[in-house]
PDB file of C-alpha atoms in Angstrom:
ATOM      1  CA  GLY A  13      26.052  -6.280  17.052  1.00 74.00           C
ATOM      2  CA  GLN A  14      25.996  -4.751  13.616  1.00 84.00           C
ATOM      3  CA  ASN A  15      28.494  -2.073  12.794  1.00 90.00           C
ATOM      4  CA  ILE A  16      29.746   0.070   9.950  1.00 95.00           C
ATOM      5  CA  ASP A  17      33.059   1.890  10.300  1.00 96.00           C
ATOM      6  CA  GLN A  18      34.303   4.682   8.097  1.00 97.00           C
ATOM      7  CA  PRO A  19      36.627   7.615   8.774  1.00 97.00           C
ATOM      8  CA  THR A  20      34.971  10.706  10.176  1.00 95.00           C
ATOM      9  CA  GLU A  21      36.710  13.210   7.960  1.00 97.00           C
ATOM     10  CA  MET A  22      39.190  13.306   5.071  1.00 98.00           C
ATOM     11  CA  THR A  23      40.870  16.127   3.213  1.00 98.00           C
ATOM     12  CA  ALA A  24      42.056  16.027  -0.394  1.00 97.00           C
ATOM     13  CA  THR A  25      43.211  18.421  -3.093  1.00 97.00           C
ATOM     14  CA  GLU A  26      41.278  19.434  -6.191  1.00 97.00           C
ATOM     15  CA  GLY A  27      42.287  17.245  -9.143  1.00 97.00           C
ATOM     16  CA  ALA A  28      43.650  14.462  -6.944  1.00 97.00           C
ATOM     17  CA  ILE A  29      42.331  10.973  -6.099  1.00 98.00           C
ATOM     18  CA  VAL A  30      40.861   9.948  -2.765  1.00 98.00           C
ATOM     19  CA  GLN A  31      39.801   6.567  -1.392  1.00 98.00           C
ATOM     20  CA  ILE A  32      37.161   6.363   1.347  1.00 98.00           C
ATOM     21  CA  ASN A  33      37.168   3.064   3.200  1.00 98.00           C
ATOM     22  CA  CYS A  34      34.277   1.273   4.867  1.00 98.00           C
ATOM     23  CA  THR A  35      34.317  -1.897   6.938  1.00 98.00           C
ATOM     24  CA  TYR A  36      31.138  -3.640   7.953  1.00 97.00           C
ATOM     25  CA  GLN A  37      29.996  -6.308  10.369  1.00 95.00           C
ATOM     26  CA  THR A  38      26.411  -7.383   9.791  1.00 93.00           C
ATOM     27  CA  SER A  39      24.292 -10.445  10.398  1.00 90.00           C
ATOM     28  CA  GLY A  40      24.135 -11.648   6.851  1.00 91.00           C
ATOM     29  CA  PHE A  41      24.958  -9.493   3.860  1.00 93.00           C
ATOM     30  CA  ASN A  42      22.926  -8.564   0.815  1.00 92.00           C
ATOM     31  CA  GLY A  43      24.943  -5.775  -0.679  1.00 94.00           C
ATOM     32  CA  LEU A  44      26.596  -2.464   0.038  1.00 96.00           C
ATOM     33  CA  PHE A  45      25.522   1.038  -0.947  1.00 96.00           C
ATOM     34  CA  TRP A  46      27.367   4.327  -1.175  1.00 97.00           C
ATOM     35  CA  TYR A  47      25.448   7.589  -0.999  1.00 97.00           C
ATOM     36  CA  GLN A  48      26.610  11.193  -1.264  1.00 98.00           C
ATOM     37  CA  GLN A  49      25.153  13.869   0.989  1.00 97.00           C
ATOM     38  CA  HIS A  50      25.896  17.560   0.588  1.00 96.00           C
ATOM     39  CA  ALA A  51      25.509  19.661   3.713  1.00 94.00           C
ATOM     40  CA  GLY A  52      21.858  20.391   4.461  1.00 92.00           C
ATOM     41  CA  GLU A  53      20.625  18.150   1.662  1.00 94.00           C
ATOM     42  CA  ALA A  54      19.278  14.633   1.226  1.00 95.00           C
ATOM     43  CA  PRO A  55      21.500  11.636   0.477  1.00 96.00           C
ATOM     44  CA  THR A  56      21.717  10.654  -3.185  1.00 96.00           C
ATOM     45  CA  PHE A  57      22.647   7.222  -4.545  1.00 94.00           C
ATOM     46  CA  LEU A  58      26.138   6.611  -5.888  1.00 96.00           C
ATOM     47  CA  SER A  59      26.641   2.852  -6.127  1.00 95.00           C
ATOM     48  CA  TYR A  60      25.521  -0.620  -5.106  1.00 94.00           C
ATOM     49  CA  ASN A  61      27.857  -3.628  -4.911  1.00 95.00           C
ATOM     50  CA  VAL A  62      26.772  -7.153  -4.106  1.00 94.00           C
ATOM     51  CA  LEU A  63      29.559  -9.124  -5.824  1.00 95.00           C
ATOM     52  CA  ASP A  64      33.285  -8.855  -5.161  1.00 97.00           C
ATOM     53  CA  GLY A  65      35.200  -6.510  -7.364  1.00 97.00           C
ATOM     54  CA  LEU A  66      35.363  -3.014  -8.708  1.00 97.00           C
ATOM     55  CA  GLU A  67      32.502  -1.151 -10.354  1.00 94.00           C
ATOM     56  CA  GLU A  68      33.373   2.008 -12.235  1.00 94.00           C
ATOM     57  CA  LYS A  69      31.015   4.866 -12.980  1.00 91.00           C
ATOM     58  CA  GLY A  70      32.755   7.833 -14.480  1.00 94.00           C
ATOM     59  CA  ARG A  71      34.959   9.531 -11.898  1.00 96.00           C
ATOM     60  CA  PHE A  72      33.579   7.323  -9.105  1.00 97.00           C
ATOM     61  CA  SER A  73      34.392   3.654  -8.506  1.00 97.00           C
ATOM     62  CA  SER A  74      33.303   1.326  -5.717  1.00 98.00           C
ATOM     63  CA  PHE A  75      35.020  -1.842  -4.587  1.00 98.00           C
ATOM     64  CA  LEU A  76      33.742  -4.724  -2.466  1.00 98.00           C
ATOM     65  CA  SER A  77      35.444  -7.640  -0.738  1.00 97.00           C
ATOM     66  CA  ARG A  78      32.812  -9.805   0.958  1.00 96.00           C
ATOM     67  CA  SER A  79      35.381 -12.086   2.588  1.00 95.00           C
ATOM     68  CA  LYS A  80      37.050  -9.095   4.273  1.00 96.00           C
ATOM     69  CA  GLY A  81      33.858  -7.155   5.056  1.00 96.00           C
ATOM     70  CA  TYR A  82      35.387  -4.202   3.273  1.00 97.00           C
ATOM     71  CA  SER A  83      34.460  -1.665   0.650  1.00 98.00           C
ATOM     72  CA  TYR A  84      35.931   1.543  -0.665  1.00 98.00           C
ATOM     73  CA  LEU A  85      34.762   4.437  -2.763  1.00 98.00           C
ATOM     74  CA  LEU A  86      37.360   5.896  -5.105  1.00 98.00           C
ATOM     75  CA  LEU A  87      36.915   9.423  -6.390  1.00 98.00           C
ATOM     76  CA  LYS A  88      39.176  10.604  -9.220  1.00 97.00           C
ATOM     77  CA  GLU A  89      39.883  14.070 -10.630  1.00 97.00           C
ATOM     78  CA  LEU A  90      38.379  15.659  -7.563  1.00 98.00           C
ATOM     79  CA  GLN A  91      36.267  18.761  -8.028  1.00 97.00           C
ATOM     80  CA  MET A  92      35.204  21.294  -5.433  1.00 97.00           C
ATOM     81  CA  LYS A  93      31.605  20.082  -5.805  1.00 97.00           C
ATOM     82  CA  ASP A  94      32.715  16.685  -4.458  1.00 97.00           C
ATOM     83  CA  SER A  95      32.961  18.252  -1.001  1.00 98.00           C
ATOM     84  CA  ALA A  96      30.249  16.314   0.821  1.00 97.00           C
ATOM     85  CA  SER A  97      29.684  13.462   3.229  1.00 97.00           C
ATOM     86  CA  TYR A  98      29.881   9.946   1.840  1.00 98.00           C
ATOM     87  CA  LEU A  99      27.672   7.370   3.509  1.00 97.00           C
ATOM     88  CA  CYS A 100      28.348   3.651   3.451  1.00 97.00           C
ATOM     89  CA  ALA A 101      25.404   1.311   4.145  1.00 95.00           C
ATOM     90  CA  ALA A 102      25.170  -2.486   4.226  1.00 95.00           C
ATOM     91  CA  LEU A 103      22.047  -4.586   3.724  1.00 92.00           C
ATOM     92  CA  ASP A 104      21.772  -7.232   6.419  1.00 89.00           C
ATOM     93  CA  SER A 105      20.071 -10.641   6.312  1.00 88.00           C
ATOM     94  CA  ASN A 106      16.691  -8.996   7.036  1.00 84.00           C
ATOM     95  CA  TYR A 107      17.258  -6.650   4.108  1.00 82.00           C
ATOM     96  CA  GLN A 108      17.545  -3.672   6.437  1.00 84.00           C
ATOM     97  CA  LEU A 109      20.141  -1.025   5.646  1.00 88.00           C
ATOM     98  CA  ILE A 110      22.728  -0.456   8.357  1.00 91.00           C
ATOM     99  CA  TRP A 111      24.309   2.968   7.871  1.00 93.00           C
ATOM    100  CA  GLY A 112      27.724   4.277   8.769  1.00 94.00           C
ATOM    101  CA  ALA A 113      28.033   7.748  10.294  1.00 94.00           C
ATOM    102  CA  GLY A 114      29.500   9.090   7.066  1.00 96.00           C
ATOM    103  CA  THR A 115      32.850  10.466   5.965  1.00 97.00           C
ATOM    104  CA  LYS A 116      33.048  14.216   5.507  1.00 97.00           C
ATOM    105  CA  LEU A 117      35.290  14.929   2.515  1.00 98.00           C
ATOM    106  CA  ILE A 118      36.870  18.371   2.325  1.00 98.00           C
ATOM    107  CA  ILE A 119      38.361  19.402  -0.998  1.00 97.00           C
ATOM    108  CA  LYS A 120      41.019  22.118  -0.988  1.00 96.00           C
ATOM    109  CA  PRO A 121      42.017  24.102  -4.064  1.00 94.00           C
TER     110      PRO A 121
ATOM    111  CA  ASP B  29       7.854  15.240 -11.791  1.00 58.00           C
ATOM    112  CA  ALA B  30       7.638  16.124  -8.096  1.00 66.00           C
ATOM    113  CA  GLY B  31       9.341  12.947  -6.851  1.00 92.00           C
ATOM    114  CA  ILE B  32       9.341  12.717  -3.090  1.00 96.00           C
ATOM    115  CA  THR B  33       8.370  15.635  -0.893  1.00 96.00           C
ATOM    116  CA  GLN B  34       8.258  16.245   2.833  1.00 97.00           C
ATOM    117  CA  SER B  35       6.383  18.785   4.887  1.00 97.00           C
ATOM    118  CA  PRO B  36       6.976  20.800   6.867  1.00 97.00           C
ATOM    119  CA  ARG B  37      10.650  21.436   6.124  1.00 97.00           C
ATOM    120  CA  TYR B  38      11.194  22.988   9.540  1.00 97.00           C
ATOM    121  CA  LYS B  39       9.209  22.513  12.728  1.00 98.00           C
ATOM    122  CA  ILE B  40       9.624  23.742  16.277  1.00 98.00           C
ATOM    123  CA  THR B  41       7.400  22.186  18.915  1.00 97.00           C
ATOM    124  CA  GLU B  42       7.248  21.694  22.652  1.00 97.00           C
ATOM    125  CA  THR B  43       7.736  18.618  24.772  1.00 98.00           C
ATOM    126  CA  GLY B  44       4.552  16.574  25.029  1.00 97.00           C
ATOM    127  CA  ARG B  45       2.905  17.839  21.858  1.00 97.00           C
ATOM    128  CA  GLN B  46       1.859  15.587  19.013  1.00 97.00           C
ATOM    129  CA  VAL B  47       3.593  16.252  15.700  1.00 98.00           C
ATOM    130  CA  THR B  48       2.988  14.724  12.288  1.00 98.00           C
ATOM    131  CA  LEU B  49       5.566  14.795   9.521  1.00 98.00           C
ATOM    132  CA  MET B  50       4.247  14.232   6.023  1.00 98.00           C
ATOM    133  CA  CYS B  51       5.843  12.344   3.162  1.00 98.00           C
ATOM    134  CA  HIS B  52       4.446  12.095  -0.368  1.00 97.00           C
ATOM    135  CA  GLN B  53       5.886  10.369  -3.434  1.00 96.00           C
ATOM    136  CA  THR B  54       4.633  10.519  -7.007  1.00 95.00           C
ATOM    137  CA  TRP B  55       6.436   7.457  -8.393  1.00 92.00           C
ATOM    138  CA  SER B  56       4.101   4.737  -7.007  1.00 91.00           C
ATOM    139  CA  HIS B  57       7.100   3.145  -5.327  1.00 94.00           C
ATOM    140  CA  SER B  58       6.241   0.130  -3.192  1.00 94.00           C
ATOM    141  CA  TYR B  59       8.659   0.746  -0.330  1.00 94.00           C
ATOM    142  CA  MET B  60       8.777   3.795   1.863  1.00 95.00           C
ATOM    143  CA  PHE B  61      11.053   4.498   4.811  1.00 96.00           C
ATOM    144  CA  TRP B  62      11.457   6.965   7.663  1.00 97.00           C
ATOM    145  CA  TYR B  63      14.937   7.731   9.005  1.00 97.00           C
ATOM    146  CA  ARG B  64      16.339  10.094  11.545  1.00 97.00           C
ATOM    147  CA  GLN B  65      19.799  11.579  11.209  1.00 96.00           C
ATOM    148  CA  ASP B  66      21.713  12.913  14.208  1.00 94.00           C
ATOM    149  CA  LEU B  67      25.224  14.313  14.336  1.00 86.00           C
ATOM    150  CA  GLY B  68      27.754  11.558  14.828  1.00 79.00           C
ATOM    151  CA  HIS B  69      25.269   8.838  13.980  1.00 83.00           C
ATOM    152  CA  GLY B  70      24.400   7.186  10.741  1.00 85.00           C
ATOM    153  CA  LEU B  71      20.890   7.287   9.407  1.00 92.00           C
ATOM    154  CA  ARG B  72      18.695   5.216  11.690  1.00 93.00           C
ATOM    155  CA  LEU B  73      15.579   3.517  10.403  1.00 93.00           C
ATOM    156  CA  ILE B  74      12.420   4.301  12.359  1.00 96.00           C
ATOM    157  CA  TYR B  75       9.735   2.505  10.337  1.00 96.00           C
ATOM    158  CA  TYR B  76       9.297   1.202   6.853  1.00 94.00           C
ATOM    159  CA  SER B  77       6.457   0.049   4.650  1.00 95.00           C
ATOM    160  CA  ALA B  78       6.481  -2.529   1.857  1.00 93.00           C
ATOM    161  CA  ALA B  79       3.064  -1.517   0.487  1.00 93.00           C
ATOM    162  CA  ALA B  80      -0.149   0.206   1.496  1.00 93.00           C
ATOM    163  CA  ASP B  81      -1.410  -1.067   4.872  1.00 93.00           C
ATOM    164  CA  ILE B  82       1.875  -2.915   5.556  1.00 94.00           C
ATOM    165  CA  THR B  83       4.288  -1.302   8.003  1.00 96.00           C
ATOM    166  CA  ASP B  84       7.161  -2.632  10.064  1.00 93.00           C
ATOM    167  CA  LYS B  85       9.445  -1.393  12.815  1.00 93.00           C
ATOM    168  CA  GLY B  86      13.008  -0.402  12.155  1.00 91.00           C
ATOM    169  CA  GLU B  87      15.885   0.139  14.541  1.00 88.00           C
ATOM    170  CA  VAL B  88      14.405   3.002  16.623  1.00 94.00           C
ATOM    171  CA  PRO B  89      10.571   2.892  16.520  1.00 97.00           C
ATOM    172  CA  ASP B  90       9.777   3.878  20.125  1.00 97.00           C
ATOM    173  CA  GLY B  91       7.739   7.074  20.395  1.00 97.00           C
ATOM    174  CA  TYR B  92       6.735   7.062  16.727  1.00 98.00           C
ATOM    175  CA  VAL B  93       3.649   5.885  14.849  1.00 98.00           C
ATOM    176  CA  VAL B  94       3.192   5.462  11.103  1.00 97.00           C
ATOM    177  CA  SER B  95       0.368   4.639   8.741  1.00 96.00           C
ATOM    178  CA  ARG B  96       0.108   3.991   5.046  1.00 96.00           C
ATOM    179  CA  SER B  97      -3.457   4.006   3.804  1.00 95.00           C
ATOM    180  CA  LYS B  98      -2.380   5.117   0.309  1.00 94.00           C
ATOM    181  CA  THR B  99       0.710   4.055  -1.631  1.00 95.00           C
ATOM    182  CA  GLU B 100       1.887   7.624  -2.104  1.00 96.00           C
ATOM    183  CA  ASN B 101       1.682   8.862   1.501  1.00 97.00           C
ATOM    184  CA  PHE B 102       3.586   7.761   4.581  1.00 98.00           C
ATOM    185  CA  PRO B 103       3.064  10.111   7.544  1.00 98.00           C
ATOM    186  CA  LEU B 104       5.158   9.845  10.704  1.00 98.00           C
ATOM    187  CA  THR B 105       3.602  10.907  14.016  1.00 98.00           C
ATOM    188  CA  LEU B 106       5.404  11.685  17.233  1.00 97.00           C
ATOM    189  CA  GLU B 107       2.646  11.042  19.751  1.00 95.00           C
ATOM    190  CA  SER B 108       4.225  12.985  22.619  1.00 97.00           C
ATOM    191  CA  ALA B 109       7.389  14.713  21.477  1.00 97.00           C
ATOM    192  CA  THR B 110      10.513  14.564  23.638  1.00 97.00           C
ATOM    193  CA  ARG B 111      13.746  16.566  23.403  1.00 97.00           C
ATOM    194  CA  SER B 112      15.605  13.425  22.325  1.00 96.00           C
ATOM    195  CA  GLN B 113      13.466  13.418  19.172  1.00 98.00           C
ATOM    196  CA  THR B 114      15.083  16.654  17.988  1.00 97.00           C
ATOM    197  CA  SER B 115      16.628  15.544  14.719  1.00 97.00           C
ATOM    198  CA  VAL B 116      16.507  15.725  10.945  1.00 97.00           C
ATOM    199  CA  TYR B 117      13.946  13.297   9.566  1.00 98.00           C
ATOM    200  CA  PHE B 118      14.247  11.855   6.071  1.00 98.00           C
ATOM    201  CA  CYS B 119      11.622   9.984   4.166  1.00 97.00           C
ATOM    202  CA  ALA B 120      12.750   7.696   1.345  1.00 96.00           C
ATOM    203  CA  SER B 121      11.192   5.369  -1.208  1.00 95.00           C
ATOM    204  CA  SER B 122      12.366   2.509  -3.397  1.00 93.00           C
ATOM    205  CA  GLU B 123      10.658   1.023  -6.388  1.00 90.00           C
ATOM    206  CA  ARG B 124       9.971  -2.664  -5.762  1.00 81.00           C
ATOM    207  CA  GLU B 125      12.622  -4.258  -3.572  1.00 78.00           C
ATOM    208  CA  VAL B 126      14.657  -3.157  -0.561  1.00 73.00           C
ATOM    209  CA  THR B 127      17.745  -3.744  -2.708  1.00 78.00           C
ATOM    210  CA  ASP B 128      16.586  -1.039  -5.075  1.00 85.00           C
ATOM    211  CA  THR B 129      18.039   2.449  -4.798  1.00 89.00           C
ATOM    212  CA  GLN B 130      16.405   4.567  -2.129  1.00 92.00           C
ATOM    213  CA  TYR B 131      15.376   8.072  -3.143  1.00 95.00           C
ATOM    214  CA  PHE B 132      15.275  10.553  -0.310  1.00 96.00           C
ATOM    215  CA  GLY B 133      13.054  13.507   0.366  1.00 97.00           C
ATOM    216  CA  PRO B 134      14.600  16.875   1.317  1.00 96.00           C
ATOM    217  CA  GLY B 135      14.208  16.241   5.060  1.00 97.00           C
ATOM    218  CA  THR B 136      12.362  17.860   7.956  1.00 98.00           C
ATOM    219  CA  ARG B 137      14.371  19.564  10.661  1.00 97.00           C
ATOM    220  CA  LEU B 138      12.453  19.093  13.922  1.00 98.00           C
ATOM    221  CA  THR B 139      13.308  20.889  17.136  1.00 97.00           C
ATOM    222  CA  VAL B 140      11.590  19.888  20.370  1.00 98.00           C
ATOM    223  CA  LEU B 141      11.920  22.489  23.124  1.00 96.00           C
TER     224      LEU B 141
END
């Protein structure tokens, strides 16, 4: 079966760094997405990785290791507005997105 | 630029009734998707469409019907609503390829009593 695993909830402090991990098992692989979803709102795109390595976009970075079936999202200089759920999703061989249940990130002052 | 809109935003209905959720996008994106989101689950794909008059089943299509006669509209119909279809429904679109970023509508919260 196809599966995406990510922690259910994480807590971090304003100004700190947090890493949200995601492991995936899919039939075939055509890339990995990270989306942010604030409570009661729609998901919004953060990043897409298809090659191994780290991609940096401002305070957010995303890493992919295809051989390990592993990705992480790194958030630096955390702000209160970063409190949200972070969704990991992998594209399988049929180009369908398989979504994780999301990691709820709580930022404390 | 309206983007992608969904209506209604909230709907309460009764078991057995037919319900249609509307989705409209102004970008002329080729792909459109319907997802449901339930607590403790990831987004689950119900149906998707690669272009007008082309639709395909996703992971959980049973009990749902879609159509796409125009590029900009992608309605989702629950033919005979059941309590298990209580959920938040998101419509999304992507420009040309499934690898393109998906842009989501604001969601419809559906309650089936």
